[in-house]
Coordinates of C-alpha atoms in Angstrom, one line a residue:
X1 CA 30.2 23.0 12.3
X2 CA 31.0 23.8 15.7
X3 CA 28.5 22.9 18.5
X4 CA 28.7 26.5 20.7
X5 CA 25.9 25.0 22.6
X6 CA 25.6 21.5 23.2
X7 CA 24.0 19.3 26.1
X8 CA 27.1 18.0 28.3
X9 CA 26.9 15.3 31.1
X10 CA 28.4 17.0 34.4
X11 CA 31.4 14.9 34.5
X12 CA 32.9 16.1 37.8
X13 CA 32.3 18.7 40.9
X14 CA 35.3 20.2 42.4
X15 CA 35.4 22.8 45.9
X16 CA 36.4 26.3 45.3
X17 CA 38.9 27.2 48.4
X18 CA 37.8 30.1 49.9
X19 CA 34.6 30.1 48.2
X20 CA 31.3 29.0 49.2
X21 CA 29.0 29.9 46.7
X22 CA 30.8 28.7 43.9
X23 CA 32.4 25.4 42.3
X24 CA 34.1 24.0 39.7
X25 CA 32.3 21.9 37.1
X26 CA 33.8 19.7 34.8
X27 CA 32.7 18.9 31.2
X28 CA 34.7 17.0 28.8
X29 CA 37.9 18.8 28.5
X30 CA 36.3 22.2 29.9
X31 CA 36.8 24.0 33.9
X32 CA 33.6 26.1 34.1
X33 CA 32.7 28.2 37.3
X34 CA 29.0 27.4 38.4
X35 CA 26.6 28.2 41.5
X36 CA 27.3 25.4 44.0
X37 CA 24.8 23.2 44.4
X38 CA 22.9 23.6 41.2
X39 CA 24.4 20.4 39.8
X40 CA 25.2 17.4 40.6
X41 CA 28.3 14.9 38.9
X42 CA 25.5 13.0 36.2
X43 CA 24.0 15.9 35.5
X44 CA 22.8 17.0 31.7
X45 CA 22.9 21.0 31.2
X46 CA 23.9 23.1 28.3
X47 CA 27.5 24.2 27.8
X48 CA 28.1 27.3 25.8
X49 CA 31.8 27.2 24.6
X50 CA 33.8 30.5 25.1
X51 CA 33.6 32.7 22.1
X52 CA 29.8 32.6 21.9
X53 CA 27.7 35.4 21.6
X54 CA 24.7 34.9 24.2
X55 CA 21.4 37.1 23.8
X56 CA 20.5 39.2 26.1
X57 CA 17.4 37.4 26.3
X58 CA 19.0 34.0 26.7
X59 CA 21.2 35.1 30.3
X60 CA 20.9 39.1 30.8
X61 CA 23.2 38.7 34.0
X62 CA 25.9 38.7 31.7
X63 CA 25.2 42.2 31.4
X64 CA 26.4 42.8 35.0
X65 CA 23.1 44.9 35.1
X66 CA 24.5 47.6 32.2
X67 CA 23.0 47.6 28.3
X68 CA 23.7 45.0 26.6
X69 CA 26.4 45.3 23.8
X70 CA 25.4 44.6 20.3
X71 CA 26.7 41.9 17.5
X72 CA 25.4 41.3 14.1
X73 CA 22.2 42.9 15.3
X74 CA 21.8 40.9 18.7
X75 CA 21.7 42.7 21.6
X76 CA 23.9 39.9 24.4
X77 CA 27.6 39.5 25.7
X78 CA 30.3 37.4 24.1
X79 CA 31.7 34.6 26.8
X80 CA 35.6 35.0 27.3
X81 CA 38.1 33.1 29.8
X82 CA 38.1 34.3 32.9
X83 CA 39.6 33.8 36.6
X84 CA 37.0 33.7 39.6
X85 CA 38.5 33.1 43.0
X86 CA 41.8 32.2 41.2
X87 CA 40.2 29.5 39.3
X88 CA 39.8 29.6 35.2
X89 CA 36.0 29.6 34.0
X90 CA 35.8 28.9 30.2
X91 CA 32.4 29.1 29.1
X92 CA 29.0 28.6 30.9
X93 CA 26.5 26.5 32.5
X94 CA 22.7 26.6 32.2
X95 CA 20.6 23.7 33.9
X96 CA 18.8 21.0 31.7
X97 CA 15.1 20.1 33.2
X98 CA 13.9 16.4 33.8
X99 CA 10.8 14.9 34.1
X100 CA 9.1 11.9 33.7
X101 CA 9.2 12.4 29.8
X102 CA 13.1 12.9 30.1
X103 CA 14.9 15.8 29.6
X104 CA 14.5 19.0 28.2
X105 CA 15.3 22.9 27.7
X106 CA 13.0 26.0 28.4
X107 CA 13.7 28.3 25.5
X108 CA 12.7 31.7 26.2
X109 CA 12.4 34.1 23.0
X110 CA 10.9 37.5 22.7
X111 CA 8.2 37.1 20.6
X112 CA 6.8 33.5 21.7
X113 CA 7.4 33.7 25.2
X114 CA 8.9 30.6 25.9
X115 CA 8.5 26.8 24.5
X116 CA 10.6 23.6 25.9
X117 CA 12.6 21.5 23.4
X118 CA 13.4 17.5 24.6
X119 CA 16.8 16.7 24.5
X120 CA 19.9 14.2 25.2
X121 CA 23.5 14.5 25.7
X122 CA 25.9 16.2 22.7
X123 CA 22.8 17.5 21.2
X124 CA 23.7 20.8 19.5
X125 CA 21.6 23.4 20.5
X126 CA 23.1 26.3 18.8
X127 CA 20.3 27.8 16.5
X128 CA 17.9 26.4 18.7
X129 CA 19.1 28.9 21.1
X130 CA 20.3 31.4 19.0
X131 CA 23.5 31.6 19.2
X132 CA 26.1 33.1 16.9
X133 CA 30.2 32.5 17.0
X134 CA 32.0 36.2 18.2
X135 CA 34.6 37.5 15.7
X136 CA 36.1 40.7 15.8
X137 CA 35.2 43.5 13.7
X138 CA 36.7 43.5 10.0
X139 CA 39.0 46.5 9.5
X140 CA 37.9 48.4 6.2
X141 CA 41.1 47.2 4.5
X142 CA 40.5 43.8 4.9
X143 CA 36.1 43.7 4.6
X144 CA 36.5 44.3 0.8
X145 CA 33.9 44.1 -1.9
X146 CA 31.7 40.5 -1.3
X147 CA 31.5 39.0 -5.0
X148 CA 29.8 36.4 -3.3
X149 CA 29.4 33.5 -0.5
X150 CA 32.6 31.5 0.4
X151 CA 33.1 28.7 -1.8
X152 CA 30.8 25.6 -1.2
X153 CA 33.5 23.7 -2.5
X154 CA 35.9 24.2 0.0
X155 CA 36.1 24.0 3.8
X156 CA 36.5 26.9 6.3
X157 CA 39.0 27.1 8.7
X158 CA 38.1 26.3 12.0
X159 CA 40.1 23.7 13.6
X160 CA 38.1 21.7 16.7
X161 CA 39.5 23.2 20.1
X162 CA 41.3 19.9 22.1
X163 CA 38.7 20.1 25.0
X164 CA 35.9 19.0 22.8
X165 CA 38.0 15.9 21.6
X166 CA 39.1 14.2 24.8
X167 CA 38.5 10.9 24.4
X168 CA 39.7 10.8 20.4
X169 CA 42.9 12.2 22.1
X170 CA 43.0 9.8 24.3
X171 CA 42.6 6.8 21.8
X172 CA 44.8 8.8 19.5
X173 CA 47.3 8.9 22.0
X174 CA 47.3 5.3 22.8
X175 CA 47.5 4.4 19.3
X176 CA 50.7 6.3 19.1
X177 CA 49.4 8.8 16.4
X178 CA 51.7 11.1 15.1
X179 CA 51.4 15.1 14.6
X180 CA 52.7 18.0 12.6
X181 CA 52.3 20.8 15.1
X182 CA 52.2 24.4 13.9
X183 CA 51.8 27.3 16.1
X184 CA 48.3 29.7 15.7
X185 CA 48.6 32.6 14.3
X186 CA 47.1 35.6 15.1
X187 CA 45.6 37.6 12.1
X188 CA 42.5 37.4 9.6
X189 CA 41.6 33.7 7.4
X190 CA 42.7 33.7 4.0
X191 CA 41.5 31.5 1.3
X192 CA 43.2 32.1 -2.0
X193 CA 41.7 29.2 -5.1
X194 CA 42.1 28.2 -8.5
X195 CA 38.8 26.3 -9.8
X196 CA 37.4 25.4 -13.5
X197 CA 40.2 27.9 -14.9
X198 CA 38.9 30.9 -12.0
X199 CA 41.3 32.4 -9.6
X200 CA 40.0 34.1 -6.4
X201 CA 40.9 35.1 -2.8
X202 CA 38.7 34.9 0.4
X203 CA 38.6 36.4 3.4
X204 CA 37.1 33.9 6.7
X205 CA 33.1 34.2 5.5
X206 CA 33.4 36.0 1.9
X207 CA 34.6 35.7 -1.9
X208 CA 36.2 39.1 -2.7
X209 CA 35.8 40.9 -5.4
X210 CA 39.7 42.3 -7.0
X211 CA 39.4 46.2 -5.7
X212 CA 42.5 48.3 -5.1
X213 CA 43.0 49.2 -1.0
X214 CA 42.0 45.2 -0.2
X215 CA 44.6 43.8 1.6
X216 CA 43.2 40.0 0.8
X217 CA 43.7 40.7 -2.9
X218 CA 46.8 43.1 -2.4
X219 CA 49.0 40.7 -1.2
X220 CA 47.8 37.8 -3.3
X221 CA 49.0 39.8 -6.2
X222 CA 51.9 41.0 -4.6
X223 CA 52.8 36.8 -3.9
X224 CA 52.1 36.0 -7.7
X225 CA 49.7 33.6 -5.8
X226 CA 47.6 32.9 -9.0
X227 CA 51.0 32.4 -11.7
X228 CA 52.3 30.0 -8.9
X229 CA 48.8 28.0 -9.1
X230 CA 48.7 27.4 -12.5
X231 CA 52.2 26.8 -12.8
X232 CA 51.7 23.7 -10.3
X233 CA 48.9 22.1 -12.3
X234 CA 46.9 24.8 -14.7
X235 CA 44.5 21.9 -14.8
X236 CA 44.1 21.2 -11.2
X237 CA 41.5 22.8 -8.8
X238 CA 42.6 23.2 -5.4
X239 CA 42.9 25.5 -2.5
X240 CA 45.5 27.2 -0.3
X241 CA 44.7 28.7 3.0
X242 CA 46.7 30.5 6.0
X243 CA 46.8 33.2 7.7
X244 CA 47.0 37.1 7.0
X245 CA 49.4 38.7 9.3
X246 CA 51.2 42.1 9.7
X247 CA 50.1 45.5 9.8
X248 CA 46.4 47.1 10.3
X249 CA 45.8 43.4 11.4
X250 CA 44.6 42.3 15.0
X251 CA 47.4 44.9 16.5
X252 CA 50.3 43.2 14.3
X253 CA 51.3 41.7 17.5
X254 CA 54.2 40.2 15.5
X255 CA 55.5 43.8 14.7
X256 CA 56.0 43.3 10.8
X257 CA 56.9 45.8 8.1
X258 CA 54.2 44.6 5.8
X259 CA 51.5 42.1 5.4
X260 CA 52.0 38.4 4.7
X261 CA 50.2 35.3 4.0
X262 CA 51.1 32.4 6.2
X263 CA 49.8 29.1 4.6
X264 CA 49.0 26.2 7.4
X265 CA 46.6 24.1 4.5
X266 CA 46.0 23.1 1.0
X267 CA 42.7 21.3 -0.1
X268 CA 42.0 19.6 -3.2
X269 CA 38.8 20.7 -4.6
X270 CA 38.6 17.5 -6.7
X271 CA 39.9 15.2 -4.2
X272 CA 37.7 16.6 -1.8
X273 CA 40.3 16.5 0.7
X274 CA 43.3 17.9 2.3
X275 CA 46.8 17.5 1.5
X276 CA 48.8 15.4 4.2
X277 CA 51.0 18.0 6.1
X278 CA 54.2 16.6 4.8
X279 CA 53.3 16.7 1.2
X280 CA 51.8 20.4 1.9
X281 CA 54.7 21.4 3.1
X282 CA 56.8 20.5 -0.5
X283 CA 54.4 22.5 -2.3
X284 CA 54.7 25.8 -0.6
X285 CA 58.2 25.2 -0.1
X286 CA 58.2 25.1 -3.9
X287 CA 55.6 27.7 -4.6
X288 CA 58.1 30.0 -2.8
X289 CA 55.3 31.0 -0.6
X290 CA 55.8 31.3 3.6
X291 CA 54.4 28.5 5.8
X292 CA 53.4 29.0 9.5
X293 CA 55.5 28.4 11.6
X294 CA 56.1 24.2 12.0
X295 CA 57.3 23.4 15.9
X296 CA 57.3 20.0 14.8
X297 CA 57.2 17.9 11.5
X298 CA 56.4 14.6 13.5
X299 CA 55.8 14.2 17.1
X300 CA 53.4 12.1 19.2
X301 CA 51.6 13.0 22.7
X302 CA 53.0 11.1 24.9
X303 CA 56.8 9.7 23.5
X304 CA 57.8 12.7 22.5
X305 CA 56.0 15.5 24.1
X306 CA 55.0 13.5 27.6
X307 CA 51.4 14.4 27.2
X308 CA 49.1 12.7 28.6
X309 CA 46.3 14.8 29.0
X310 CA 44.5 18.1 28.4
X311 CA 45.9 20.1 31.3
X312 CA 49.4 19.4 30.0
X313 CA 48.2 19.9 26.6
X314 CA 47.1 23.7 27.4
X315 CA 50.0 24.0 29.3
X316 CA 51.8 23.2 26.3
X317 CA 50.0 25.8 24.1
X318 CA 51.7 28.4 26.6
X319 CA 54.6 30.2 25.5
X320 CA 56.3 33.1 23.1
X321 CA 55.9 33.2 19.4
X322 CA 58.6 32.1 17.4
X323 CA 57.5 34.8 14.8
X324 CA 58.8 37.3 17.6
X325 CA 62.1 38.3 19.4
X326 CA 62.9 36.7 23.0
X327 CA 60.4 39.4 24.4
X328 CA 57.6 39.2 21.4
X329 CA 54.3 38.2 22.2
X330 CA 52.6 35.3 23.8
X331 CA 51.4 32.7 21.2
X332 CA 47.8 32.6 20.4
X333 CA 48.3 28.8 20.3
X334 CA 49.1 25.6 18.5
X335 CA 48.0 23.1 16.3
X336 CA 47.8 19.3 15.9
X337 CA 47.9 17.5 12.1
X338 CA 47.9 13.7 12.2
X339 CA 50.7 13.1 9.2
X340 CA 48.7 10.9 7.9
X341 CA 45.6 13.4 7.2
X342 CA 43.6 11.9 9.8
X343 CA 42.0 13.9 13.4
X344 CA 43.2 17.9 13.5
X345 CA 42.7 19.6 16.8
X346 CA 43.7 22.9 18.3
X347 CA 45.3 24.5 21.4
X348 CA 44.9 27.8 22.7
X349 CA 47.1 29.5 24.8
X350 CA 45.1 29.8 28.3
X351 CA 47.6 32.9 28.6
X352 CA 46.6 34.3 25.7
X353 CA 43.1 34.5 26.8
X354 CA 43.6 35.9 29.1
X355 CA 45.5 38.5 28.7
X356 CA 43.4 39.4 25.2
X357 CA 41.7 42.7 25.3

């Protein structure tokens, strides 16, 4: 699970120019804007990662003094990259207290008041604090009929951003690891499964029921998803997951005709494991299904690319879609497979964000 909030060690301080007020704060892979002076490099405080959904209750100067918006029945703000004085702020900041005890967190909550919980660095304080992961709202031709929770037997798709994984990179990077890299697409999760003789389809959070107007099951039907399953191995009970893209969907930035499922993983239910990206590859290719699109089948950080670290790694993630003409849109972002099925990270596009509505 992701850690949205965790405790971080302030690992360095950097001057604003021009500013006075504010710095820059640096933690782990992360630039965050914070009041000057509030920390010092050593520091422990809490880092909320951008996409996070802070209560009201939790930091109302979010707010910017108007009513706070409202997600999944929380009244708070949702933390996005932004530029302050020309610098980019990802996240936020909230001090850690110390005292002779060690260190700990005032939690503040509407019914209790507030109570203080003792804590230590890469703690994950998530549910302590309440905190929920921001996703945008579920058009009605995609939220379908829940037939019931997402599989237990199968991972979601969430791949690790690259910021929270800087020193793996870095011993990853001196070991020479090798990487499929696919770029990010920009659409809705799609889970489509064959287990003990059952065929179903997913969307990120729920197992769909088979209703007509669902876009999850439409084009599953429309790919022969389930006849290409069985054909594989009737007997074996695995997973394919991608990427829904095209119309109705996030603004079908990619301007396509009609919707399509973009595979970028294949699990193994009885393995309890993922397909190595080269051997995943094969399989769609035989399936006759479309893959994401693969920038490269096998390419390290450093001899290949020249990356040494995560500045050029977001710098990288910059750049047009390959799914769009010379003047299609920017590319949400990209992603790292060892070949050999080992660490999995992701990039996104710093211009992306920022240009995101």
């Amino acid at each position: 699970m992701r850690k949205l909030a965790k405790i971080v060690k302030i690992d360095a301080l950097t001057p604003i120019e021009g500013a006075d007020k504010i710095e820059v704060a640096t933690v782990g892979g992360w630039k965050v804007v914070a009041q000057k002076g509030l920390y010092n490099v050593g520091d422990l405080a809490v880092y909320f990662e951008i996409d996070s959904w802070i209560p009201h209750t939790l930091a109302p100067f979010l707010s910017k003094g108007q009513h706070p918006r409202v997600f999944e029945g929380v009244q708070g703000e949702r933390l996005k990259t932004i530029k302050l004085r020309g610098q980019l702020s990802q996240g936020l900041l909230m001090p850690v207290h110390n005292d002779k005890t060690g260190a700990y967190l005032m939690i503040y909550t509407d019914d209790t008041g507030e109570y203080s919980l003792t804590v230590s660095e890469d703690q994950d304080v998530t549910d302590a604090l309440g905190i929920k992961k921001w996703e945008k709202a579920i058009p009605a031709q995609l939220a379908g009929v829940c037939k019931g929770n997402f599989p237990t037997e199968i991972p979601k798709t969430d791949q690790e951003r690259a910021q929270n994984m800087v020193k793996e990179i870095v011993s990853a990077n001196e070991a020479g690891l090798k990487y499929e890299i696919t770029e990010k697409l920009e659409g809705s999760s799609m889970t489509v499964y064959r287990m003990r003789g059952e065929f179903g389809v997913c969307s990120r959070n729920m197992n769909l029921k088979e209703v007509a107007g669902n876009t999850f099951w439409d084009v599953a039907r429309a790919d022969d998803i389930e006849a290409k399953m069985v054909d594989v191995d009737e007997h074996w009970d695995f997973a394919i997951q991608g990427e829904l893209v095209g119309p109705g969907i996030q603004g079908n930035i990619y301007g396509l005709t009609k919707c399509e499922f973009r595979v970028f993983d294949v699990y193994d239910i009885q393995m309890g494991a993922y397909m190595k990206p080269e051997a995943r590859r094969a399989l769609i290719e035989r399936m006759g299904l479309n893959h994401v699109p693969v920038l490269a089948a096998q390419a390290s950080l450093y001899d290949t690319l020249g990356i040494t670290d995560i500045p050029q790694l977001l710098k990288f993630a910059d750049g047009k879609s390959v799914m769009g003409n010379i003047n299609g849109p920017l590319r949400e972002g990209v992603v790292f497979k060892e070949v050999n099925g080992g660490m999995t990270f992701k990039v996104i596009s710093n211009q992306y964000l920022l240009g995101e509505k």
